[in-house]
PDB file of C-alpha atoms in Angstrom:
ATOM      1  CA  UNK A   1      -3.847  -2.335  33.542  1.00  0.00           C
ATOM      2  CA  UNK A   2      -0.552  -2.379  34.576  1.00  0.00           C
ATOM      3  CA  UNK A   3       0.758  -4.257  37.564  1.00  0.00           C
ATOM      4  CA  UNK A   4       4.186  -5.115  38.641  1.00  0.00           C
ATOM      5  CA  UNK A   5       6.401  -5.509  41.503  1.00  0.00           C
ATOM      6  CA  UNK A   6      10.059  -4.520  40.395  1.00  0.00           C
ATOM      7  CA  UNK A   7      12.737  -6.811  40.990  1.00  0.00           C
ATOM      8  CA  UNK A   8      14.024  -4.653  43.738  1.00  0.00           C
ATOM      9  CA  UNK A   9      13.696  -4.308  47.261  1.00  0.00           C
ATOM     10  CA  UNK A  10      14.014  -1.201  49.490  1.00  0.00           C
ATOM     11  CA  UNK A  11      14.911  -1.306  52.704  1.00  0.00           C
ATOM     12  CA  UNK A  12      12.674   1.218  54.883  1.00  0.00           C
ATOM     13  CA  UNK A  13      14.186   1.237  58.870  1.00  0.00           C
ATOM     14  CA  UNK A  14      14.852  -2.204  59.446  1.00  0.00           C
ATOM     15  CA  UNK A  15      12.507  -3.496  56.834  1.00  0.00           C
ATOM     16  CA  UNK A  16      13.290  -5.031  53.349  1.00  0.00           C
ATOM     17  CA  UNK A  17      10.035  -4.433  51.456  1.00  0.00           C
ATOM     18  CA  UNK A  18       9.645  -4.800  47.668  1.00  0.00           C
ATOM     19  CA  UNK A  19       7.998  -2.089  45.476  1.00  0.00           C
ATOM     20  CA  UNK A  20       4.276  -2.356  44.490  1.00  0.00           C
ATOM     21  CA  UNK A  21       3.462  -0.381  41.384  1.00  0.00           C
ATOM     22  CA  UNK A  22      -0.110  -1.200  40.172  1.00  0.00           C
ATOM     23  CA  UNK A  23      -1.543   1.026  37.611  1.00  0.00           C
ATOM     24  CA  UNK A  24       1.193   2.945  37.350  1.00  0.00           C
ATOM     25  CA  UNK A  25       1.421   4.227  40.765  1.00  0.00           C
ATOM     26  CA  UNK A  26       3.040   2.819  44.259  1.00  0.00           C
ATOM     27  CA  UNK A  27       1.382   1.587  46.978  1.00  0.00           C
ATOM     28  CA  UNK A  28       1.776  -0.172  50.034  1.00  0.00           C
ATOM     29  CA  UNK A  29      -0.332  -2.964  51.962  1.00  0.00           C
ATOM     30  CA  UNK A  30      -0.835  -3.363  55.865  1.00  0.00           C
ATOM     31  CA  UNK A  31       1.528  -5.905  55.563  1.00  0.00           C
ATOM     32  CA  UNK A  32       4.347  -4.109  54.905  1.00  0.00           C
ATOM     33  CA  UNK A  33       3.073  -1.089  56.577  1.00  0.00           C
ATOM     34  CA  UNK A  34       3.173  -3.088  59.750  1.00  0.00           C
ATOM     35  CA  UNK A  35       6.847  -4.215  59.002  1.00  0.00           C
ATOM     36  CA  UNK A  36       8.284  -1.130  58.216  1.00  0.00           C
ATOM     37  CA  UNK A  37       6.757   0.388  61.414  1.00  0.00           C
ATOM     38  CA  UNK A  38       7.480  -2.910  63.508  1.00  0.00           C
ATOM     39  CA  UNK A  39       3.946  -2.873  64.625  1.00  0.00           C
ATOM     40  CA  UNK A  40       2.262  -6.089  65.517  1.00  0.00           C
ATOM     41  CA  UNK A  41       0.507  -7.486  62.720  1.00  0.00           C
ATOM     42  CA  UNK A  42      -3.227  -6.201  61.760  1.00  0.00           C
ATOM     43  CA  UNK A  43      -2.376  -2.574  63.431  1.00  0.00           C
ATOM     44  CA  UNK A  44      -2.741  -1.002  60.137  1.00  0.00           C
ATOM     45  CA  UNK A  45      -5.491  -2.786  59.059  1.00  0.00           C
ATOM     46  CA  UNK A  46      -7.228  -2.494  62.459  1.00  0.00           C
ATOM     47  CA  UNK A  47      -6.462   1.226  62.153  1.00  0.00           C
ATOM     48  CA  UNK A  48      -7.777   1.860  58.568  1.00  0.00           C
ATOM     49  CA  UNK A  49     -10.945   0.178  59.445  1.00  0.00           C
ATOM     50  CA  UNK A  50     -11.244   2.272  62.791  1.00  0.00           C
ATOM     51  CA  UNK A  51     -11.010   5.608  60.519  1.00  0.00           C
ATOM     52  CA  UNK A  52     -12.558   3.882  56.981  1.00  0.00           C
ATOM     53  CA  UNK A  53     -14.575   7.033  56.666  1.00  0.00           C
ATOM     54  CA  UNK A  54     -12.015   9.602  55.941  1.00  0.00           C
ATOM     55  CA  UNK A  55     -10.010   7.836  53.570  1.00  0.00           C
ATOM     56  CA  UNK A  56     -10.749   8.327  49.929  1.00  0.00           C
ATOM     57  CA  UNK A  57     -11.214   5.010  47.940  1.00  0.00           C
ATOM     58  CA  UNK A  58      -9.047   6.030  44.128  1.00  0.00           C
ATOM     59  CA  UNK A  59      -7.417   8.442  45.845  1.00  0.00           C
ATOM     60  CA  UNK A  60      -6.241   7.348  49.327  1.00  0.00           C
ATOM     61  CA  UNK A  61      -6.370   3.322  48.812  1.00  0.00           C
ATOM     62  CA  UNK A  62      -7.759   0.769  45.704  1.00  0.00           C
ATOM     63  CA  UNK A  63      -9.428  -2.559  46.697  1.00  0.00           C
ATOM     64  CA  UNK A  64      -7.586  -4.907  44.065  1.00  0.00           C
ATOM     65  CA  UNK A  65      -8.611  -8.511  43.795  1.00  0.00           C
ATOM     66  CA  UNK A  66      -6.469 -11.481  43.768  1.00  0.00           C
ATOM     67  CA  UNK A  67      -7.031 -11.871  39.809  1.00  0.00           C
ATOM     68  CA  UNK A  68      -5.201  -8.941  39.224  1.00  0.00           C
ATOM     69  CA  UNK A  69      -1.798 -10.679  40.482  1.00  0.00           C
ATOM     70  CA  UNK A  70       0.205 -13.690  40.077  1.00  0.00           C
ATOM     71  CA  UNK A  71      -0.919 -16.165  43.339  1.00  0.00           C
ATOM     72  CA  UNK A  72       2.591 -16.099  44.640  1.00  0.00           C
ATOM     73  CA  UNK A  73       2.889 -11.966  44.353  1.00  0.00           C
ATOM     74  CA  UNK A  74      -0.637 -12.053  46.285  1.00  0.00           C
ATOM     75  CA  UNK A  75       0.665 -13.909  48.966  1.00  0.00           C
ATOM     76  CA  UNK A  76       4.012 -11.942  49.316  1.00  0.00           C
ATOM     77  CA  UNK A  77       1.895  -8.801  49.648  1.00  0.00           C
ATOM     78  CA  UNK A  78       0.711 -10.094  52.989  1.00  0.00           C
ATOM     79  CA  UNK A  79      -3.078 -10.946  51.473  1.00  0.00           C
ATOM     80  CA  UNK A  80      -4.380 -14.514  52.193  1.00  0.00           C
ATOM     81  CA  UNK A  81      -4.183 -17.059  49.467  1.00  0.00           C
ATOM     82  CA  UNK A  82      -7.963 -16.849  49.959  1.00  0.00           C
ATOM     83  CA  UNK A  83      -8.746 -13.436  50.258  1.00  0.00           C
ATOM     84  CA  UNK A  84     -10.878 -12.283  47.294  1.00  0.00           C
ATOM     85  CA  UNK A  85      -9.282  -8.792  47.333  1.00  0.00           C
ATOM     86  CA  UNK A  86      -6.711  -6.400  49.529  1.00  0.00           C
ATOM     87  CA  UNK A  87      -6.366  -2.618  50.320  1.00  0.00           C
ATOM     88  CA  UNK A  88      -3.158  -1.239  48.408  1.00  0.00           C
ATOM     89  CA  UNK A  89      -2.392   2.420  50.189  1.00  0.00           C
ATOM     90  CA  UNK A  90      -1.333   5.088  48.013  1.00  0.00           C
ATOM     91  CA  UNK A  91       0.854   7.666  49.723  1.00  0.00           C
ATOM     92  CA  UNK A  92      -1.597   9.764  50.668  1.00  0.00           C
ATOM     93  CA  UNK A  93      -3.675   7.078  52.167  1.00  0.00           C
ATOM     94  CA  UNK A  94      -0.143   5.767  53.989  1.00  0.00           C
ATOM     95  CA  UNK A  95       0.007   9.006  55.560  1.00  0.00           C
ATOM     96  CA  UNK A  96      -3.181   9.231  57.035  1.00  0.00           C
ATOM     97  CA  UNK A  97      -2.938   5.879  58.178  1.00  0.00           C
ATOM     98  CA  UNK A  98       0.419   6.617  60.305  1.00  0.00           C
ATOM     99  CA  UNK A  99      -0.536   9.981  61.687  1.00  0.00           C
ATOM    100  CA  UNK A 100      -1.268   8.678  65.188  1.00  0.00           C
ATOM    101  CA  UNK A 101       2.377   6.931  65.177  1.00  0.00           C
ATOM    102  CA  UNK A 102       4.302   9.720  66.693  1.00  0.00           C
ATOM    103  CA  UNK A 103       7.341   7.309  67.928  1.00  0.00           C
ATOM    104  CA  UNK A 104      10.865   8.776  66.462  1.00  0.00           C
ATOM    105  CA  UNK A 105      10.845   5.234  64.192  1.00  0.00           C
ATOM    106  CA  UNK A 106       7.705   6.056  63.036  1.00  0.00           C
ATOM    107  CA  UNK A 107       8.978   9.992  62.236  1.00  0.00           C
ATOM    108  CA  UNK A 108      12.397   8.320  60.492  1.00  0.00           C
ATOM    109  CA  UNK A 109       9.926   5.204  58.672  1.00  0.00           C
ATOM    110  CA  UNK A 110       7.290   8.079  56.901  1.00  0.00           C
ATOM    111  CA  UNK A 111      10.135  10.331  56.162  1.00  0.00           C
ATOM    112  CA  UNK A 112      11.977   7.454  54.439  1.00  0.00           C
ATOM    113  CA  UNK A 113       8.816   5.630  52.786  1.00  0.00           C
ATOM    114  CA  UNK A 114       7.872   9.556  51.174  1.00  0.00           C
ATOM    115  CA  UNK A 115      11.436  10.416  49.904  1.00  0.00           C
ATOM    116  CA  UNK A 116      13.042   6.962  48.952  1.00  0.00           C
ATOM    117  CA  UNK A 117       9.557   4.541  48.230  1.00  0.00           C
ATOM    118  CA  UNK A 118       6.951   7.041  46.448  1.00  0.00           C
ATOM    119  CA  UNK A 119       9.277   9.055  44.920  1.00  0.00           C
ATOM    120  CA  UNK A 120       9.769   7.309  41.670  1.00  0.00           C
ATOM    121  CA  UNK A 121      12.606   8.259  39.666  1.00  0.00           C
ATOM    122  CA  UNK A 122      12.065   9.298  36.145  1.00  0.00           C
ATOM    123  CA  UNK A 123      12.640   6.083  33.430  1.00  0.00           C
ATOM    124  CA  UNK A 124      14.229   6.570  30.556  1.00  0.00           C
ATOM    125  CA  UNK A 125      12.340   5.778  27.057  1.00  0.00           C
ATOM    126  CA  UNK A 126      14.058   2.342  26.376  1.00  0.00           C
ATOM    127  CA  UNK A 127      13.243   1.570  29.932  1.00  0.00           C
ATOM    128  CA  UNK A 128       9.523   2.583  29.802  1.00  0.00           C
ATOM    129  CA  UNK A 129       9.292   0.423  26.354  1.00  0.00           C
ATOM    130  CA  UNK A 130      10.611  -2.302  28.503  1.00  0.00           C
ATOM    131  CA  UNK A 131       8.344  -2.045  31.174  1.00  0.00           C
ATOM    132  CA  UNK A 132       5.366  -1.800  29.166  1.00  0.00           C
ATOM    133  CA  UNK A 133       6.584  -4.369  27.091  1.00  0.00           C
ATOM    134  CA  UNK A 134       7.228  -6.744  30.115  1.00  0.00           C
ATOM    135  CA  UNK A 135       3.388  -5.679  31.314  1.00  0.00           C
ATOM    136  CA  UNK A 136       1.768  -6.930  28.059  1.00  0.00           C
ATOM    137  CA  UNK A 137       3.674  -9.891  28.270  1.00  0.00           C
ATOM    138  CA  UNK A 138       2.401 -10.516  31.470  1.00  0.00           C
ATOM    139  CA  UNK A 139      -1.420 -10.074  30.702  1.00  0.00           C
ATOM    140  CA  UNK A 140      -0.786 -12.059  27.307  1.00  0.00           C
ATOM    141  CA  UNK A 141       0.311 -14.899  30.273  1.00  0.00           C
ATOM    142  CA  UNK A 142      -2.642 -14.464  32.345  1.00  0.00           C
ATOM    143  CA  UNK A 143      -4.777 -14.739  29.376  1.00  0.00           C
ATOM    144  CA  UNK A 144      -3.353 -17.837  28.086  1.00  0.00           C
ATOM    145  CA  UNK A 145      -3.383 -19.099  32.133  1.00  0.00           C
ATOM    146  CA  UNK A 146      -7.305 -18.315  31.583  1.00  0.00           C
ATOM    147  CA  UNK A 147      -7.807 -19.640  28.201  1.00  0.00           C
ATOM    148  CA  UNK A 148      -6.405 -23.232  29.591  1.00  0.00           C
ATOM    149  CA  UNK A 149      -8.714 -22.478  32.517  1.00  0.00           C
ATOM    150  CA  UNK A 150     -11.459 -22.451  30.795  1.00  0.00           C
ATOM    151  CA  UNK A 151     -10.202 -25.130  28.159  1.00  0.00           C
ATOM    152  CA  UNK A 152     -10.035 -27.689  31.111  1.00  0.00           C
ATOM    153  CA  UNK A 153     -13.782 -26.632  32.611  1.00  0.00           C
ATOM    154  CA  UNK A 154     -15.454 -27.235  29.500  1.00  0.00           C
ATOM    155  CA  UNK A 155     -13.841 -30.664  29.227  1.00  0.00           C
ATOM    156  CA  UNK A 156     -14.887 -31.088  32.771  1.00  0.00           C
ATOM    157  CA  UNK A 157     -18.086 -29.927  31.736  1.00  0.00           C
ATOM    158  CA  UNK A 158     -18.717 -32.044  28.348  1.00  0.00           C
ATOM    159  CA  UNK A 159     -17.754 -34.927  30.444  1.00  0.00           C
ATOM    160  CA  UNK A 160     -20.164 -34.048  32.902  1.00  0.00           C
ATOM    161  CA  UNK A 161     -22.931 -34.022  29.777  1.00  0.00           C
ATOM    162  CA  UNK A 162     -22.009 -37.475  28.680  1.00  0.00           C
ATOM    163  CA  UNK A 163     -22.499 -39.097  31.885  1.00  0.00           C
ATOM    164  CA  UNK A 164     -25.434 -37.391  32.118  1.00  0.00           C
ATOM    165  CA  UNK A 165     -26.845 -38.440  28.828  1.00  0.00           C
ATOM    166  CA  UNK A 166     -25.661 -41.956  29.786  1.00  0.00           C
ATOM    167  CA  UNK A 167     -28.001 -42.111  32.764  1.00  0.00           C
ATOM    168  CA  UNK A 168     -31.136 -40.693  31.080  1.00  0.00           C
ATOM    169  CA  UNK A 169     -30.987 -42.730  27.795  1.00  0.00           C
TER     170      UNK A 169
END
């Protein structure tokens, strides 16, 4: 699984918006849909839900949960700290979203989000060692994030046991 935002930022219209490649592919969330578009917050959201039954799940959007990103990349994404899991739009799912926003920012937003955001441009090997390099690095982190986890519940745990024991013997 690979899942990164790149240290870059694109600006989309009026809209700074950092790039969301998970799994190898970009996406966007409500969040930034409803920046780029300057729509009040939720529209997306409100209209994906209105029309949940013609988007694709794999192809037009992914559910992702909260454990596949670092808390503070969660957050930035627009998703409540909270929130077990978030819709991530792939292109084709952006577009159907936005085909009832027929403003002329809209028309300028979707032809700049297509040509500039989705488009990726080809890496070069080094680069693509890097990357994948940097992306096991990052799950070797999460792992060891878990591992002390799960270190610190089984103390909690043991400790739990011994009191326990105390109070029936």
């Amino acid at each position: 699984m690979s899942t990164s935002v790149e240290n870059q930022l694109i600006t989309v219209g009026e809209a700074t918006v950092p790039i969301l490649e998970y799994q190898g592919k970009r996406f966007v969330t409500f969040a930034m849909v409803d920046r780029v578009h300057q729509r009040p917050g939720g529209t997306a959201k409100r209209n994906f839900h209105e029309n949940r039954n013609r988007f694709v799940d794999g192809e037009d959007f992914i559910k992702a949960t909260r454990d596949e990103f670092r808390t503070d990349l969660w957050e930035s994404f627009g998703f409540s700290k909270f929130a077990p899991s978030g819709i991530l739009l792939s292109q084709s799912g952006y577009l159907m979203l936005v085909k009832s926003f027929t403003d002329d920012l809209a028309w300028k937003v979707q032809r700049e989000l297509v040509n500039r955001y989705f488009q990726t441009v080809p890496t070069s090997a080094a680069h693509q060692v890097y990357l994948m390099a940097k992306a096991v690095w990052e799950q070797e982190e999460r792992v060891r994030q878990l591992e002390r986890t799960n270190s610190e519940q089984q103390r909690q745990l043991d400790a739990i046991a011994r009191r326990q024991d105390d109070m029936d013997g």
